[in-house]
Amino acid sequence: MRQIALLAGLAYWTGAARDVITDDAHFYGQSPPVYPSPEMVGGNEWEAAFQKAKALVSQMTLEEKVNLTAGVAADSTCSGTIPAVKRLNFPGMCLSDAGNGLRNTDFVSGFPSGIHVGASWSKDLAFRRGAAMGGEFKKKGVNVLLGPVVGPAWRTVRGGRNWEGISVDPWLSGVLVSQTVSGIQGQGVITSTKHYIGNEQETNRMPEGNTSSVSSNIDDKTMHEVYLWPFQDAVRAGSGNIMCSYQRVNNSYGCANSKTLNGLLKTELGFQGFVVSDWGAQHAGVATAEAGLDVAMPGASEFWGNHLVEAVKNGSLPESRVTDMATRVIATWYQFSQDTSFPKPGVGMPSNVLDPHEIVDGRDPAAAPVLLNGAIEGHVLVKNTKNTLPLKSPRMLSLFGYSAKTPDFFNPSSNLLFSQTWISGMEALDSNYVSDNGLPTFGKNGTMFGACGSGAITPALTISPFEALKIRASQEGTAVFNDFVSDKPSVEPSSDACIVFGNAWACEGYDRPAIRDDYTDSLIKSVADQCSKTIVVFHNAGPRLVDGFVDHPNVTAIIFAHLPGQESGPALVSLLFGDTSPSGKLPYTVAKNESDYGDVLDPAQPEGEFVNFPQADFHEGVYLDYRYFDKKGIEPRYEFGFGLGYTTFAYSNISINYIQGANTYPWPGGPIVSGGQTDLWDAIATVSVDIQNTGSVAGAEVAQLYIGIPGAPAKQLRGFEKPFLQPNESQSVTFHLTRRDLSVWSVERQKWQLQQGTYKFYVGSSSRRLPLNGTMDL
Ligand code: NOJ
């Protein structure tokens, strides 16, 4: 079948090198069949677990194997539970949300969200955050952490769940998701990298009435270079589980799509773990089994369970498929040694935290620096004039805005702020959001340290900016004035500086109504009219435009504080007072106007002849965010990769080195292991530069490498390093480039192709501040 699909694909291919493919009939608008579902083969790092799993599963009855393929109701708040096979000492598994920390239970931490990890550009922090989360999930008896997120890949600018993911750039997301997976799984907790694949908008993500879910129509080249890329990194890092998504991909459901599951994931990427459905994303029985789905959550619904047993008995589905499903589940459990060293599944997830229960404190004091530094490094300073920051023992600070203080009501253990009420919160939001004052009632009530839905966090304790500022002010002898209520507050004339805290909220299930709001813009301007140094701080779950006030002469500093997690207040104070120099960089572009983003600003809507089958055509191909701004010559307000600190850095001495002896044959030839062909990761070249701290305070700099690959967008991120330098100190940093980094996807050959010609290299502090450049011919 696969062979036939590929041959047919060739007929549509004209052979000319094009960078946007819109007529790739076999991948654009329809999903080619790829059957049968590849069985787990073990090998390499999976071999031992595979052998153990085969031995255990061979003792199971058909019914026992089928039981492993769907969730069951359990007396816990695990998001999903795979049942035990007591006879064989398999205790079952607890699967729980999510990628920013464990929610829906007590005594856990609230980590910075995915967007914050992206903004920190720190491999080290991504790894350590993962390890700290993994430690907590394990103590609580959660076998599978439902995260991290690299789908959405931020195609839709107003996307409601982008903030759970890392960045609009696949390379950045890929590096940081790889670190996250390694960090979490190093603790023996399985990651469910999600939502696979093309889950780019919340609008019509589920079928409703006569309207089916939206279809993300993605051509094969874009699929590989943008959407599959970070999943590939996650699989290579060993992610034991992948969650298939709600929406359709090329008109076939994410959890019934043989091309994406059997083809891309289990064949091309050699994935050895198991695929779980998003909750309620299964819409067919035998078809989903054949397409590569292994476990249905939260339960068998009307499709599997007894029906799957019957399907095997009446010959509709070979038993070998069910055996493979069970083997993949059990092998993953063995792979992370959960057979020997794991708490009872769900032990720290009481069904009702208000009832008396055994307390399992998931937190580890050793994670404190990760929570704080993770929060600090994901703040991005984009404007700082009139020597506004850092603050120097101000006599009076005046504070405004609804995102400064702890919410009026906050119950850490029952998750009432960011998660469980998200449905009722959204009811309020529907009626209030834009019409009232641009904010959900909910958002007005307090600071936003995370966002809403299954990626919400429920820390045992959080410190808001207001709380942390008051403590610091008391140490500095600073007077603090605050008015978090008025929309046109009066400012005390003796204020040395004013801070306005706004937010840009988002929630699973809904795309963001807007990427700016008049209420907050007007609040900022009204403060700035009266205060000569006005600092704007946004807690933002995605890009937030600033052109409504950015040119006001008294708006002298702007910070995108993103979603910092429980240490939001202390992190901000550390930056405002200069204990640390800001080092975050934007993991997305901030445009001047909504229209600058082009067609991807808004989610696709059901319309025209497809009103009941909404279609989202990804016709922009790989040209998202800075690739698009570069192509169209659009000047952004703040470009991808941009962020200021309190010091300055000089770049010098670029050296581009082809690794002697590296194989530059255009096509990889290596065997497939987890993540794809082995030689995709062969080293081909290195780029080194010197960076010097030329300012007067210590700070970290994110040095970025962009490459113009022949036949590809003008520049694409292909490296970053984050050295911390004392004043005057300089350091040489080296970027390592693999075959995949320098290749483009060939639709004809179905392989990554190293290009021939001149590669252009650019190094600097953002995607548009690139003082060093050079070339290399291949
Ligand atoms: C639906 C969400 O899309 C997914 O991210 C989450 O893990 C599951 N629900 C379980 O809560």
CSV table of N, CA and C and ligand atoms in Angstrom, one decimal, residues 79-80 95-98 103 146-147 149 161 164 192 194-195 199 202 205-206 243 246 277-280 297 422 454-455 508, ligand 1:
chain,number,residue,atom,x,y,z
A,79,SER,N,-6.1,11.2,35.5
A,79,SER,CA,-6.9,11.6,34.3
A,79,SER,C,-7.3,10.3,33.6
A,80,GLY,N,-6.5,9.3,33.7
A,80,GLY,CA,-6.9,8.0,33.1
A,80,GLY,C,-6.2,6.9,33.8
A,95,LEU,N,-2.4,7.7,34.5
A,95,LEU,CA,-2.0,8.7,33.5
A,95,LEU,C,-2.6,10.0,34.0
A,96,SER,N,-1.7,11.0,34.1
A,96,SER,CA,-2.3,12.3,34.6
A,96,SER,C,-1.7,13.5,33.9
A,97,ASP,N,-2.5,14.6,33.9
A,97,ASP,CA,-2.1,15.9,33.4
A,97,ASP,C,-1.1,16.6,34.4
A,98,ALA,N,-0.3,17.3,33.8
A,98,ALA,CA,0.1,17.5,32.4
A,98,ALA,C,1.5,18.1,32.4
A,103,ARG,N,-1.6,18.3,38.1
A,103,ARG,CA,-2.8,19.1,38.6
A,103,ARG,C,-3.8,18.1,39.2
A,146,LEU,N,1.1,13.3,31.2
A,146,LEU,CA,0.4,13.7,29.9
A,146,LEU,C,1.0,15.0,29.4
A,147,GLY,N,2.2,14.9,28.8
A,147,GLY,CA,2.9,16.0,28.3
A,147,GLY,C,4.3,15.5,27.9
A,149,VAL,N,4.1,19.2,25.4
A,149,VAL,CA,3.3,19.5,24.3
A,149,VAL,C,4.2,20.1,23.2
A,161,ARG,N,-4.1,26.9,22.8
A,161,ARG,CA,-3.2,26.1,23.6
A,161,ARG,C,-1.8,26.2,23.2
A,164,GLU,N,0.9,25.9,26.0
A,164,GLU,CA,1.3,24.7,26.6
A,164,GLU,C,2.5,24.1,25.9
A,192,SER,N,4.0,11.4,27.7
A,192,SER,CA,3.0,11.3,26.6
A,192,SER,C,3.1,12.5,25.8
A,194,LYS,N,2.5,15.1,23.1
A,194,LYS,CA,1.1,15.3,22.6
A,194,LYS,C,1.0,16.7,21.9
A,195,HIS,N,0.0,17.0,21.1
A,195,HIS,CA,-1.1,16.2,20.6
A,195,HIS,C,-0.8,15.9,19.2
A,199,ASN,N,-2.6,19.6,15.6
A,199,ASN,CA,-3.7,20.1,16.5
A,199,ASN,C,-3.5,21.6,16.7
A,202,GLU,N,-8.3,25.3,18.5
A,202,GLU,CA,-9.3,24.8,19.3
A,202,GLU,C,-10.7,24.8,18.7
A,205,ARG,N,-12.3,21.6,17.3
A,205,ARG,CA,-11.4,20.5,17.5
A,205,ARG,C,-12.1,19.2,17.6
A,206,MET,N,-13.4,19.3,18.1
A,206,MET,CA,-14.2,18.1,18.3
A,206,MET,C,-15.4,18.1,17.3
A,243,MET,N,0.4,10.9,22.4
A,243,MET,CA,-1.1,11.0,22.4
A,243,MET,C,-1.5,11.6,21.1
A,246,TYR,N,-7.3,15.3,18.7
A,246,TYR,CA,-8.7,15.4,18.5
A,246,TYR,C,-9.1,15.6,17.0
A,277,SER,N,-5.1,7.6,22.9
A,277,SER,CA,-5.9,8.6,22.3
A,277,SER,C,-6.1,9.8,23.2
A,278,ASP,N,-6.2,11.0,22.7
A,278,ASP,CA,-6.7,12.1,23.6
A,278,ASP,C,-8.1,11.7,24.1
A,279,TRP,N,-8.5,12.3,25.2
A,279,TRP,CA,-9.7,11.8,25.9
A,279,TRP,C,-11.0,12.0,25.0
A,280,GLY,N,-11.5,10.9,24.6
A,280,GLY,CA,-12.7,11.0,23.7
A,280,GLY,C,-12.3,11.2,22.3
A,297,MET,N,-8.6,6.3,25.6
A,297,MET,CA,-8.9,7.0,26.9
A,297,MET,C,-10.1,7.9,26.7
A,422,TRP,N,-12.5,25.7,34.7
A,422,TRP,CA,-12.3,26.3,33.4
A,422,TRP,C,-13.5,26.2,32.6
A,454,SER,N,-6.4,21.6,30.7
A,454,SER,CA,-5.7,20.4,31.3
A,454,SER,C,-4.2,20.7,31.5
A,455,GLY,N,-3.7,21.8,30.9
A,455,GLY,CA,-2.3,22.2,31.2
A,455,GLY,C,-2.2,23.2,32.3
A,508,GLU,N,-7.7,26.1,27.0
A,508,GLU,CA,-8.1,24.9,26.2
A,508,GLU,C,-9.6,24.9,25.8
B,1,NOJ,C1,-7.8,16.6,26.8
B,1,NOJ,C2,-6.6,17.4,26.5
B,1,NOJ,O1,-6.6,17.7,25.1
B,1,NOJ,C3,-5.3,16.6,26.8
B,1,NOJ,O2,-4.2,17.5,26.7
B,1,NOJ,C4,-5.4,16.0,28.2
B,1,NOJ,O3,-4.2,15.4,28.5
B,1,NOJ,C5,-6.6,15.1,28.3
B,1,NOJ,N1,-7.8,15.9,28.0
B,1,NOJ,C6,-6.7,14.5,29.7
B,1,NOJ,O4,-7.1,15.4,30.6
